[in-house]
mmCIF file of C-alpha atoms in Angstrom:
data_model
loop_
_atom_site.group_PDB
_atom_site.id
_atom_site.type_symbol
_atom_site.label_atom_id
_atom_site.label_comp_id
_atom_site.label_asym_id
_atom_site.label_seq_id
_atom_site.Cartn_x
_atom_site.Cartn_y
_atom_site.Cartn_z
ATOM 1 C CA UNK C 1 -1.284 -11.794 -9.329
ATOM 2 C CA UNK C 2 -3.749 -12.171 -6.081
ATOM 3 C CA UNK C 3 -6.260 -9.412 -5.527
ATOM 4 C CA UNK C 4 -4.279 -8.440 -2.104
ATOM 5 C CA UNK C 5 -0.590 -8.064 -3.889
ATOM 6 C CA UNK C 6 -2.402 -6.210 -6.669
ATOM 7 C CA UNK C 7 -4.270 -3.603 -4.250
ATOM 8 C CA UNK C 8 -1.393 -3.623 -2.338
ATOM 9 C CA UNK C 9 0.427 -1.823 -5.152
ATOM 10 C CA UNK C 10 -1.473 0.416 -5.861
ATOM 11 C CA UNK C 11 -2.536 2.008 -2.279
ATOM 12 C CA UNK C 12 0.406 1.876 -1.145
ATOM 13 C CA UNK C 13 3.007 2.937 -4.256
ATOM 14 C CA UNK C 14 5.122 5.606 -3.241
ATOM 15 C CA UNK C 15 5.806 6.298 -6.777
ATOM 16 C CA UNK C 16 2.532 7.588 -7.449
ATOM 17 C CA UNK C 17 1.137 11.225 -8.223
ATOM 18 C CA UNK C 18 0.435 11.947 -4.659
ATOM 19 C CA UNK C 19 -2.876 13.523 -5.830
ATOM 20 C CA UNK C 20 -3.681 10.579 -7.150
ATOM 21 C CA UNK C 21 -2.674 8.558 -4.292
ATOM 22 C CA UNK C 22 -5.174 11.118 -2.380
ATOM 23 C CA UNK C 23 -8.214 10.728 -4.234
ATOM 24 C CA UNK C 24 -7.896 6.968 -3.936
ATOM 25 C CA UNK C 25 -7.729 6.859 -0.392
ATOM 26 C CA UNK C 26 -10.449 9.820 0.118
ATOM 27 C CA UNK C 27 -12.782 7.552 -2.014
ATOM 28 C CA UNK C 28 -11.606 4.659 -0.219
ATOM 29 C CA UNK C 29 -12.223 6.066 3.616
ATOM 30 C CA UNK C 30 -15.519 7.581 2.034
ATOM 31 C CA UNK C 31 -16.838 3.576 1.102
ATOM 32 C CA UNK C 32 -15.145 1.833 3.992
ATOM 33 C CA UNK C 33 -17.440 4.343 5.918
ATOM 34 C CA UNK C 34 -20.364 3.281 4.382
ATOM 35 C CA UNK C 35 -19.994 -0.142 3.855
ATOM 36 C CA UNK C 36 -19.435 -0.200 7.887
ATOM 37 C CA UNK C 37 -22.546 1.557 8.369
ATOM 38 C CA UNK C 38 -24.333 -1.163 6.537
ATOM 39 C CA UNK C 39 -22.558 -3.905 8.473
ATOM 40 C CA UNK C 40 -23.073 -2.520 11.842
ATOM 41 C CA UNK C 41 -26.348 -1.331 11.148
ATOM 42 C CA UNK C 42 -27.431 -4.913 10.424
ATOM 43 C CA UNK C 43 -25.467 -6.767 13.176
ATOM 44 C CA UNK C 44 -27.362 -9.861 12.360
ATOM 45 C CA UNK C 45 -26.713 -10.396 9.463
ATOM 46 C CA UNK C 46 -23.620 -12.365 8.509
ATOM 47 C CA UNK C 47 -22.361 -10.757 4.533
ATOM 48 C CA UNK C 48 -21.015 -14.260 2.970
ATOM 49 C CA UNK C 49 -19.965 -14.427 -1.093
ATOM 50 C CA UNK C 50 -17.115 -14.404 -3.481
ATOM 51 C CA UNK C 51 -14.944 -11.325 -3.552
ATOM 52 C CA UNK C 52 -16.818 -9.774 -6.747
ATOM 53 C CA UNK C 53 -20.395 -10.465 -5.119
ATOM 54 C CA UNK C 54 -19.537 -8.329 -2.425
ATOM 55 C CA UNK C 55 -17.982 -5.404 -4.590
ATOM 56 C CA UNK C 56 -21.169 -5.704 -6.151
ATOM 57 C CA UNK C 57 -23.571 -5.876 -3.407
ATOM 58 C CA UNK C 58 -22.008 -2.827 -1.794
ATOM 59 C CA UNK C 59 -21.480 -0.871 -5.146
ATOM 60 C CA UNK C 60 -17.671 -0.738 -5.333
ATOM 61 C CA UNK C 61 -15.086 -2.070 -7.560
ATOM 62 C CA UNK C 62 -13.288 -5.463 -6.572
ATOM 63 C CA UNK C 63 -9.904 -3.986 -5.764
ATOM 64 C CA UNK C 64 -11.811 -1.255 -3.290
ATOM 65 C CA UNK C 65 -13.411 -4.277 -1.453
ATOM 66 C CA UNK C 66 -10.174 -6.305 -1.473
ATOM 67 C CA UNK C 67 -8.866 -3.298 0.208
ATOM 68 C CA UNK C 68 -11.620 -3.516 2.757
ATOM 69 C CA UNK C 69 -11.485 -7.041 3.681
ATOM 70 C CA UNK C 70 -7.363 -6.725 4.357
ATOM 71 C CA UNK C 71 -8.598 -4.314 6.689
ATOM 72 C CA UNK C 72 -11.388 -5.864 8.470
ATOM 73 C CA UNK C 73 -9.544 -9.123 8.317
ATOM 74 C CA UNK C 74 -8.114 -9.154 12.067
ATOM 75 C CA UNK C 75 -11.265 -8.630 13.083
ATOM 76 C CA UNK C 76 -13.359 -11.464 11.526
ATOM 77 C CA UNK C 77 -14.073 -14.361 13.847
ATOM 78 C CA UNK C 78 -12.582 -16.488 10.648
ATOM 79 C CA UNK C 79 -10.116 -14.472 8.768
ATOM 80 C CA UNK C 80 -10.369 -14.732 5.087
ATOM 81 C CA UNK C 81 -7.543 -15.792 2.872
ATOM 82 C CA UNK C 82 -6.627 -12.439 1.701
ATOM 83 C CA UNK C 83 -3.538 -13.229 0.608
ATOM 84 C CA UNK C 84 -4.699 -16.018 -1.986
ATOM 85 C CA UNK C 85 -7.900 -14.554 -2.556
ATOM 86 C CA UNK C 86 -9.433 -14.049 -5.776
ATOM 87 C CA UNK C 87 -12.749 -12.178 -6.929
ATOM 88 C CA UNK C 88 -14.663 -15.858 -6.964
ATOM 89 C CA UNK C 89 -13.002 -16.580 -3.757
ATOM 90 C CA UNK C 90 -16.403 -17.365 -0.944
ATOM 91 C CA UNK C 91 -15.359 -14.888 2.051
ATOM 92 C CA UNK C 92 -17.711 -14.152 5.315
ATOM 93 C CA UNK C 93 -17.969 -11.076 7.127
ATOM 94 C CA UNK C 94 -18.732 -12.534 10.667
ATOM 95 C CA UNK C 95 -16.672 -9.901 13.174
ATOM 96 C CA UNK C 96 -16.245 -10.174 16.251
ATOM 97 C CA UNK C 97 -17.635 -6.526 17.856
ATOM 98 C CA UNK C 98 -15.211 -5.862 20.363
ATOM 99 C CA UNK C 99 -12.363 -6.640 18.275
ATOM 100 C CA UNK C 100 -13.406 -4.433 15.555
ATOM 101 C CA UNK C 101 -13.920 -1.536 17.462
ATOM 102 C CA UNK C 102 -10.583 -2.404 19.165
ATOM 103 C CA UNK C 103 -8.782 -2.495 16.238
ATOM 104 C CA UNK C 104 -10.931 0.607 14.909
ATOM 105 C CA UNK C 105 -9.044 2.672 17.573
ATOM 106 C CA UNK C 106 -5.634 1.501 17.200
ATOM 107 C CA UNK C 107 -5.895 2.468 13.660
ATOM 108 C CA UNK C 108 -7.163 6.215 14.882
ATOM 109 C CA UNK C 109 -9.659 5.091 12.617
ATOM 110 C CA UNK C 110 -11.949 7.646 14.370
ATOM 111 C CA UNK C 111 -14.585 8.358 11.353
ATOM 112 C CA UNK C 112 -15.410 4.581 11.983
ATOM 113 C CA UNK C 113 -15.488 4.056 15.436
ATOM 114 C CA UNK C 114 -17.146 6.895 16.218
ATOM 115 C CA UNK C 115 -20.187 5.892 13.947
ATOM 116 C CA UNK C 116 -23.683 5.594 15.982
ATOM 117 C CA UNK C 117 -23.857 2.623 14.674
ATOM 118 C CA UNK C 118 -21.809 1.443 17.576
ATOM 119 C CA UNK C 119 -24.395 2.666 20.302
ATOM 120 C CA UNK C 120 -26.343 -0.496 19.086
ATOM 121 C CA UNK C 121 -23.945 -2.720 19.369
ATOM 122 C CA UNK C 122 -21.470 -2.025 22.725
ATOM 123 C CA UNK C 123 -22.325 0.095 25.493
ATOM 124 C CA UNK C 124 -20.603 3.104 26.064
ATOM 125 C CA UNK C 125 -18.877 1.537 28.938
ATOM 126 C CA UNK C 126 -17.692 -1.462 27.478
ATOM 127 C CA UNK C 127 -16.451 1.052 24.397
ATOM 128 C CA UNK C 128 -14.723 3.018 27.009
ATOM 129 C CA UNK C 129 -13.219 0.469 28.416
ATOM 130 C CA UNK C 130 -11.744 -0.946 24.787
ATOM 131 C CA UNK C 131 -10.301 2.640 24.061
ATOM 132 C CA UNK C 132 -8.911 2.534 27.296
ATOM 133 C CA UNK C 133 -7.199 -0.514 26.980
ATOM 134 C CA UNK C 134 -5.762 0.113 23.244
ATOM 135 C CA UNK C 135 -4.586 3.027 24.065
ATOM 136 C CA UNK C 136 -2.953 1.817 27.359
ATOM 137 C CA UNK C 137 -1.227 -0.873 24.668
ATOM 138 C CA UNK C 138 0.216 1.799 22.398
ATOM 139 C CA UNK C 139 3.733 2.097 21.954
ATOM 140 C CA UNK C 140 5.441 5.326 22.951
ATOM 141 C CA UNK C 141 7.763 7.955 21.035
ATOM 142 C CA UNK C 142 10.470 8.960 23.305
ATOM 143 C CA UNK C 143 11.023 12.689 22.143
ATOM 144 C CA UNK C 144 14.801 13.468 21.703
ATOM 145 C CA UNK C 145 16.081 16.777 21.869
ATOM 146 C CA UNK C 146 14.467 19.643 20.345
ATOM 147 C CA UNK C 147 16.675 20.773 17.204
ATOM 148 C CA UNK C 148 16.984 24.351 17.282
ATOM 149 C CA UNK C 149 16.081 26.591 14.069
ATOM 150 C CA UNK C 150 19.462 27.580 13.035
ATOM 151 C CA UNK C 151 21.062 23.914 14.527
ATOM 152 C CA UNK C 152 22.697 21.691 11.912
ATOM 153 C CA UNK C 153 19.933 19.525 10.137
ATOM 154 C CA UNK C 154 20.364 16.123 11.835
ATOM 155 C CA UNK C 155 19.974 14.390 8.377
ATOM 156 C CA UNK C 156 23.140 15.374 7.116
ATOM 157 C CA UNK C 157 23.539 17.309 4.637
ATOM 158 C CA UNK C 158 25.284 20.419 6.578
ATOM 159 C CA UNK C 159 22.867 22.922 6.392
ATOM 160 C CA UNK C 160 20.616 24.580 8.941
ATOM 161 C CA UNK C 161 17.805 23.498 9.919
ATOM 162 C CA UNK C 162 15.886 25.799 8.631
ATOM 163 C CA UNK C 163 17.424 25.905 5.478
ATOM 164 C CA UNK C 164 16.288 22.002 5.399
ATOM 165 C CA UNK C 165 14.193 19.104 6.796
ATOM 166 C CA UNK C 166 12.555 22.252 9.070
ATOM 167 C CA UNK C 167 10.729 24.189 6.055
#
């Protein structure tokens, strides 16, 4: 099984303890968050090696950094092959700046793209304009009617509301 399909599984298995499923992610944001700092504190320097150097380099296990690198993927000028990818698979960190942040934003990823790291990197305008234009790019949730407390639940099952999908 590929790194991607097995990290895959387990981040995103809705048949896990969701405390579990918590603490993974918490110590996954927590990393991510670092291991950003160190990339856009060093802008550069391009981070090249296999799968397991990295985890190494940055102090995490391999699944955590294959977890990183299908995120930061979109944003590389040359995308990895995360979906073959292996840990002695040779990947490159070379992102493009505005994408990253770009992305960053439309994944409300605010604990990265709010890092100071960024000041270094893109003006503020230039930022600006980025969040602008994701944002402007969004899609939008038409709001239906409000259901009413002691309305029928609109899932079904003939109760209130209340009494339902509104605890």
């Amino acid at each position: 099984m590929a790194l991607l399909e097995t990290w895959r599984n387990l981040a995103y298995n809705t048949e896990a303890d969701p405390k579990a499923a918590e603490n993974l992610w918490n110590a996954y944001f927590t990393e991510e968050q670092r291991i950003y700092k160190e990339i856009l504190g060093n802008p550069d320097v391009v981070v090249k090696g296999t799968v397991k150097d990295l985890a190494a380099k940055f102090g995490v296990e391999v699944l955590l950094m294959t977890g990183f690198l299908d995120g930061i993927n979109d944003s590389l000028v040359t995308p990895n092959p995360i979906e073959t990818m292996e840990e002695d698979t040779e990947v490159s960190l070379e992102y493009d700046r505005e994408k990253l942040y770009y992305n960053m934003v439309g994944c409300k990823a605010n604990w990265l793209y709010e890092l100071p790291e960024w000041d270094n990197l893109l003006s503020e305008e230039v930022r600006k304009d980025l969040y602008k234009k994701q944002k402007a790019s969004g899609t939008y949730v038409r709001e239906g009617k409000k259901i009413g407390r002691n309305d029928p639940c609109p899932c079904g099952s003939g109760k209130k509301y209340k009494q339902c999908c509104g605890r």
